[in-house]
Coordinates of C-alpha atoms and ligand atoms in Angstrom, one line a residue:
M175 CA -34.0 73.4 52.4
L176 CA -32.5 70.8 54.8
K177 CA -30.0 69.1 52.5
I178 CA -27.0 66.8 52.6
S179 CA -24.6 66.6 49.7
C180 CA -21.7 64.7 51.2
L181 CA -21.2 62.1 53.9
V182 CA -17.8 60.5 54.7
S183 CA -18.1 57.9 57.3
G184 CA -20.8 56.6 59.6
G185 CA -22.9 53.7 60.7
V186 CA -26.1 51.9 60.1
I187 CA -28.4 51.0 63.1
T188 CA -29.9 47.7 62.1
N189 CA -32.2 47.5 65.2
Y190 CA -32.8 49.4 68.4
K191 CA -33.7 46.3 70.5
C192 CA -31.0 45.2 72.8
S193 CA -30.5 42.6 75.4
S194 CA -29.3 45.2 77.9
K195 CA -30.6 48.6 79.1
C196 CA -27.2 50.3 79.7
R197 CA -27.3 53.6 81.7
H198 CA -25.0 55.3 79.2
C199 CA -26.9 54.5 76.1
S200 CA -27.6 57.7 74.1
Y201 CA -29.9 55.7 71.8
S202 CA -32.1 54.5 74.7
S203 CA -31.9 50.9 73.4
S204 CA -33.3 48.2 75.6
P205 CA -35.2 44.8 75.5
N206 CA -38.5 46.8 75.5
W207 CA -38.2 47.9 71.9
P208 CA -40.0 46.0 69.1
G209 CA -37.8 43.5 67.4
D210 CA -37.8 45.4 64.0
Y211 CA -34.7 44.8 62.0
M212 CA -33.3 46.5 58.9
T213 CA -34.6 44.7 55.8
P214 CA -32.3 43.9 52.8
S215 CA -34.3 46.3 50.6
M216 CA -33.9 49.2 53.0
A217 CA -30.2 48.3 53.3
D218 CA -30.0 48.4 49.5
E219 CA -31.6 51.8 49.4
I220 CA -29.4 53.3 52.2
F221 CA -26.2 51.9 50.8
S222 CA -26.8 53.1 47.3
I223 CA -27.6 56.7 48.6
L224 CA -24.5 56.7 50.8
K225 CA -22.3 55.6 47.9
R226 CA -23.6 58.5 45.8
L227 CA -22.8 60.9 48.7
G228 CA -19.2 59.7 48.9
C229 CA -19.4 57.3 51.8
H230 CA -17.8 54.0 50.9
S231 CA -17.7 52.1 54.2
V232 CA -19.8 52.0 57.3
H233 CA -19.9 50.3 60.7
I234 CA -22.9 48.5 62.0
G235 CA -24.5 49.2 65.4
G236 CA -27.7 48.9 67.3
G237 CA -29.2 48.0 69.7
E238 CA -27.4 44.7 69.6
P239 CA -27.0 43.9 65.9
L240 CA -26.2 40.2 66.6
L241 CA -29.5 39.5 68.4
K242 CA -30.7 38.3 64.9
P243 CA -27.7 36.8 63.1
D244 CA -30.1 35.9 60.1
G245 CA -31.1 39.6 59.9
I246 CA -27.6 40.9 59.7
M247 CA -26.6 38.5 56.9
G248 CA -29.3 40.1 54.7
V249 CA -27.8 43.5 55.5
L250 CA -24.3 42.3 54.7
Q251 CA -25.4 40.8 51.4
A252 CA -26.9 44.2 50.5
A253 CA -23.6 45.9 51.4
R254 CA -21.7 43.5 49.1
R255 CA -24.3 44.2 46.3
N256 CA -23.6 47.9 46.7
N257 CA -19.9 47.6 47.1
M258 CA -20.1 49.1 50.6
G259 CA -17.3 48.2 53.0
I260 CA -18.1 47.1 56.5
E261 CA -15.6 48.6 59.0
Y262 CA -16.8 46.6 62.0
I263 CA -19.9 45.4 63.8
E264 CA -20.5 46.6 67.3
T265 CA -21.6 43.9 69.8
N266 CA -22.0 43.5 73.5
A267 CA -21.2 39.7 73.5
S268 CA -24.5 38.9 75.3
W269 CA -25.4 36.4 72.6
Y270 CA -22.3 34.2 73.4
R271 CA -23.5 30.8 74.5
D272 CA -20.5 28.5 73.8
E273 CA -17.4 28.5 71.6
E274 CA -18.8 26.2 68.9
S275 CA -21.9 28.3 68.2
A276 CA -20.0 31.6 68.4
I277 CA -17.4 30.4 65.9
A278 CA -20.2 29.4 63.6
V279 CA -21.6 32.9 63.6
L280 CA -18.1 34.4 63.3
N281 CA -17.3 32.2 60.3
E282 CA -20.5 33.3 58.6
L283 CA -19.7 37.0 59.3
L284 CA -16.2 36.5 57.8
E285 CA -17.7 34.9 54.7
H286 CA -19.9 38.0 54.4
G287 CA -16.9 40.3 54.4
V288 CA -16.8 41.3 58.1
H289 CA -13.3 41.2 59.5
T290 CA -13.6 43.1 62.8
L291 CA -16.0 43.1 65.8
L292 CA -16.1 46.1 68.1
I293 CA -16.7 44.4 71.5
S294 CA -18.1 46.6 74.2
M295 CA -16.4 46.5 77.6
D296 CA -17.1 49.0 80.2
P297 CA -18.8 49.2 83.7
F298 CA -22.2 50.1 82.1
H299 CA -22.3 47.0 80.0
N300 CA -21.0 44.9 82.9
E301 CA -24.3 45.7 84.8
Y302 CA -26.0 43.4 82.2
I303 CA -23.3 41.2 80.7
P304 CA -20.9 39.0 82.7
F305 CA -17.3 39.7 81.7
R306 CA -16.7 36.0 81.1
K307 CA -18.8 36.3 78.0
V308 CA -16.7 39.1 76.7
K309 CA -13.5 37.2 77.3
A310 CA -14.9 34.0 75.7
L311 CA -16.0 35.9 72.6
I312 CA -12.6 37.5 72.2
K313 CA -11.1 34.0 72.5
A314 CA -13.5 32.7 69.9
C315 CA -12.6 35.6 67.6
S316 CA -9.0 34.7 67.9
K317 CA -9.7 31.1 66.9
A318 CA -11.9 32.1 64.0
G319 CA -9.5 34.8 62.6
M320 CA -11.8 37.7 63.4
Q321 CA -10.1 40.9 64.6
V322 CA -11.3 42.6 67.8
F323 CA -11.6 46.3 68.5
P324 CA -12.0 46.3 72.3
W325 CA -14.1 49.4 73.3
Q326 CA -12.8 50.4 75.7
I327 CA -9.6 48.5 76.7
N328 CA -8.7 50.9 79.4
F329 CA -11.6 49.6 81.5
W330 CA -10.3 46.0 81.4
S331 CA -8.5 45.9 84.7
E332 CA -11.4 47.5 86.6
I333 CA -14.0 45.1 85.1
D334 CA -11.7 42.2 85.7
A335 CA -11.4 43.2 89.4
M336 CA -15.0 41.8 89.8
D337 CA -16.2 38.2 89.6
D338 CA -16.4 37.6 85.9
R339 CA -19.2 35.0 86.2
S340 CA -21.8 37.6 87.3
T341 CA -22.9 41.1 86.5
H342 CA -22.1 44.2 88.6
S343 CA -23.9 47.4 89.3
P344 CA -22.4 50.9 89.3
D345 CA -22.8 50.8 93.2
E346 CA -20.3 48.0 93.3
Y347 CA -17.9 49.9 91.1
M348 CA -18.3 53.0 93.4
L349 CA -17.6 50.8 96.5
L350 CA -14.4 49.5 95.0
F351 CA -13.1 52.6 93.1
G352 CA -14.6 55.5 95.0
Q353 CA -17.9 57.4 95.2
D354 CA -16.9 59.7 92.3
Y355 CA -16.4 56.7 89.9
L356 CA -19.6 57.2 88.0
L357 CA -18.9 60.9 87.8
R358 CA -15.5 60.4 86.2
L359 CA -16.8 58.1 83.5
P360 CA -18.2 60.6 81.0
S361 CA -14.8 62.2 80.3
R362 CA -12.9 58.9 80.4
Y363 CA -15.4 57.3 78.0
G364 CA -16.2 60.4 75.8
L365 CA -19.9 59.9 76.6
N366 CA -22.6 61.6 74.5
L367 CA -25.0 62.7 77.3
K368 CA -28.2 62.3 75.3
G369 CA -31.1 59.7 75.6
R370 CA -30.7 57.5 78.7
A371 CA -27.2 58.8 79.4
L372 CA -28.7 62.3 80.0
K373 CA -31.2 60.7 82.3
T374 CA -28.4 59.0 84.3
Y375 CA -26.2 62.0 84.6
K376 CA -28.8 64.8 84.9
P377 CA -29.0 64.7 88.7
M378 CA -25.2 65.3 88.8
M379 CA -25.1 68.1 86.3
E380 CA -24.9 71.8 87.0
K381 CA -28.2 73.7 86.6
Q382 CA -28.9 76.8 84.5
T383 CA -32.0 79.0 84.5
Y384 CA -34.3 78.9 81.5
D385 CA -33.5 82.5 80.6
Q386 CA -29.7 81.9 80.8
I387 CA -30.0 78.9 78.4
L388 CA -32.0 81.0 75.9
K389 CA -29.5 83.8 76.2
E390 CA -26.7 81.5 75.2
S391 CA -28.6 79.8 72.4
R392 CA -26.7 79.0 69.2
P393 CA -27.6 76.9 66.1
C394 CA -27.2 73.2 66.9
R395 CA -26.0 72.3 63.4
L396 CA -27.6 68.8 63.3
L397 CA -26.5 68.2 59.7
S398 CA -22.9 69.0 60.1
G399 CA -21.6 65.6 61.4
I400 CA -20.5 64.0 58.2
Y401 CA -17.9 61.7 59.8
H402 CA -19.9 59.8 62.4
F403 CA -23.5 60.0 61.3
H404 CA -26.0 57.1 61.5
V405 CA -28.9 55.9 59.4
D406 CA -31.4 53.7 61.1
L407 CA -33.5 50.7 60.0
Y408 CA -36.3 53.0 59.1
G409 CA -34.1 54.9 56.6
G410 CA -33.9 57.9 58.9
F411 CA -30.8 60.0 59.1
I412 CA -29.8 60.4 62.8
P413 CA -27.6 63.4 63.5
Q414 CA -24.2 62.6 64.8
S415 CA -24.7 63.9 68.3
C416 CA -28.4 64.1 68.7
P417 CA -30.4 60.8 68.5
G418 CA -34.2 61.2 68.8
F419 CA -34.3 63.3 65.6
S420 CA -34.7 61.8 62.2
I421 CA -35.3 62.8 58.6
P422 CA -35.5 60.2 55.9
L423 CA -32.1 60.1 54.2
K424 CA -33.7 59.9 50.7
E425 CA -35.5 63.3 51.4
L426 CA -32.4 64.9 52.8
V427 CA -30.5 64.1 49.6
Q428 CA -33.2 65.9 47.5
G429 CA -33.6 68.7 50.1
A430 CA -36.2 68.2 52.9
D431 CA -38.9 70.8 53.4
P432 CA -38.1 72.9 56.5
E433 CA -41.9 73.4 57.0
K434 CA -42.4 69.7 57.4
Y435 CA -39.5 69.3 59.8
R436 CA -40.0 72.5 61.8
I437 CA -38.4 71.3 65.0
F438 CA -35.3 70.0 63.3
Y439 CA -35.1 73.1 61.3
S440 CA -35.5 75.5 64.3
L441 CA -32.6 73.7 66.1
E442 CA -30.4 73.4 63.1
S443 CA -30.7 77.0 62.0
A444 CA -31.3 79.0 65.2
G445 CA -30.9 76.7 68.2
I446 CA -32.7 76.0 71.5
K447 CA -34.3 79.5 71.8
S448 CA -36.1 79.1 68.6
F449 CA -37.3 75.5 69.5
A450 CA -38.4 76.7 73.0
E451 CA -40.4 79.6 71.5
L452 CA -42.0 77.3 68.9
A453 CA -43.0 74.8 71.7
R454 CA -44.5 77.5 73.9
K455 CA -46.4 79.3 71.1
E456 CA -47.7 76.3 69.1
Y457 CA -47.8 73.4 71.6
G458 CA -48.5 75.1 75.0
Y459 CA -45.2 74.0 76.6
T460 CA -44.6 75.6 80.0
P461 CA -40.9 76.1 80.8
K462 CA -39.5 75.1 84.2
A463 CA -37.3 77.4 86.2
E464 CA -34.1 75.6 85.5
Y465 CA -32.5 72.7 83.6
A466 CA -29.3 70.8 83.4
G467 CA -28.3 72.7 80.3
K468 CA -29.7 73.3 76.9
C469 CA -30.0 69.6 75.9
D470 CA -32.0 68.9 79.1
L471 CA -34.4 71.7 78.1
C472 CA -34.5 70.2 74.5
Y473 CA -35.3 66.8 75.9
D474 CA -37.9 68.1 78.3
I475 CA -39.7 69.7 75.4
R476 CA -39.4 66.7 73.1
N477 CA -40.6 64.4 75.9
Y478 CA -43.6 66.7 76.5
L479 CA -44.5 66.7 72.7
V480 CA -44.1 62.9 72.2
L481 CA -45.0 61.4 75.6
E482 CA -47.4 63.9 77.2
R483 CA -49.1 65.3 74.1
G484 CA -48.8 62.1 72.1
L485 CA -48.0 64.0 68.9
D486 CA -46.8 62.2 65.8
L487 CA -44.1 64.6 64.7
P488 CA -42.1 63.6 61.6
D489 CA -38.8 64.8 63.0
L490 CA -39.1 63.3 66.5
K491 CA -38.5 59.7 65.6
P492 CA -38.3 56.9 66.5
E493 CA -40.8 57.4 69.3
G494 CA -39.2 54.5 71.2
H495 CA -36.2 56.9 71.8
Y496 CA -38.5 58.8 74.2
K497 CA -40.7 55.8 75.4
Y498 CA -37.9 53.5 76.4
A499 CA -35.2 55.9 77.8
Ligands
SF4_515 S1 -30.2 71.5 72.3 FE1 -31.2 69.6 71.4 S2 -30.6 69.6 69.2 FE2 -29.2 71.1 70.3 S3 -27.4 69.9 70.8 FE3 -28.8 69.7 72.6 S4 -30.1 67.9 72.2 FE4 -29.0 68.4 70.3

């Protein structure tokens, strides 16, 4: 059985739609996603299960959770009903229009028990969001009494070296800070090279042969991340390091059937070798000569199953993760 009996700390993904299409996004969020948002009843269900599993506080992320301020208030009310603490809400500041309207939203969040905003600041977000919005939102937070968790503050001086009224591409950063600037970001940022981030960095990654990857195959342990897991708006448990996989949280608590979630199970218990063999034998996948590591092979197979074959597989969800990368 695929089963979870304890979760300590994690987040809920209220929506995948985002105002930006950042190159480092491991969730592949973008404006192209449908505008679905976590409903209050789904939030009630998720929070009550998380409490039973020992998780008493969560952060809220997306997509951009504040694209729909009305939607988030319903989720926050559900958190209060279930005595679930909110550690912070992640935001990219794109929704900032003026100080008065921002403070109105912040006051409403404070009334609903939110005391910290994680505000994104890095060169990837700056490709879509002018830094003046980030600065103005921080100022509004200070006036409203909302704490700010700047993520990540060590990029401040680099972003601030650009004109803060407009957006800036990675090429501009490379011109100013050196051609290897993009290459240095994953370790500085602690990037999870999955989803769109993998697509961005794949051309710069070392290649391995298919046989070599299979030889080094180990279980991926998708259920072991109990400190930074996510549950999305559809009620799916998203493994800590591998978005694009999902099993309904309510099934995982009872014990999910490995036969129903065969792909997840093959990776969890045996690793990429087992998944690649399953894909070859049952779905006609043809391996290439080389890949940028095991996760590139994993994505190549998943893209083949979801996008090329158009299969509706219960563990490869949401499909948008593959469609909008
Ligand atoms: S091979 Fe697949 S399941 Fe395993 S760590 Fe990489 S992306 Fe995750």
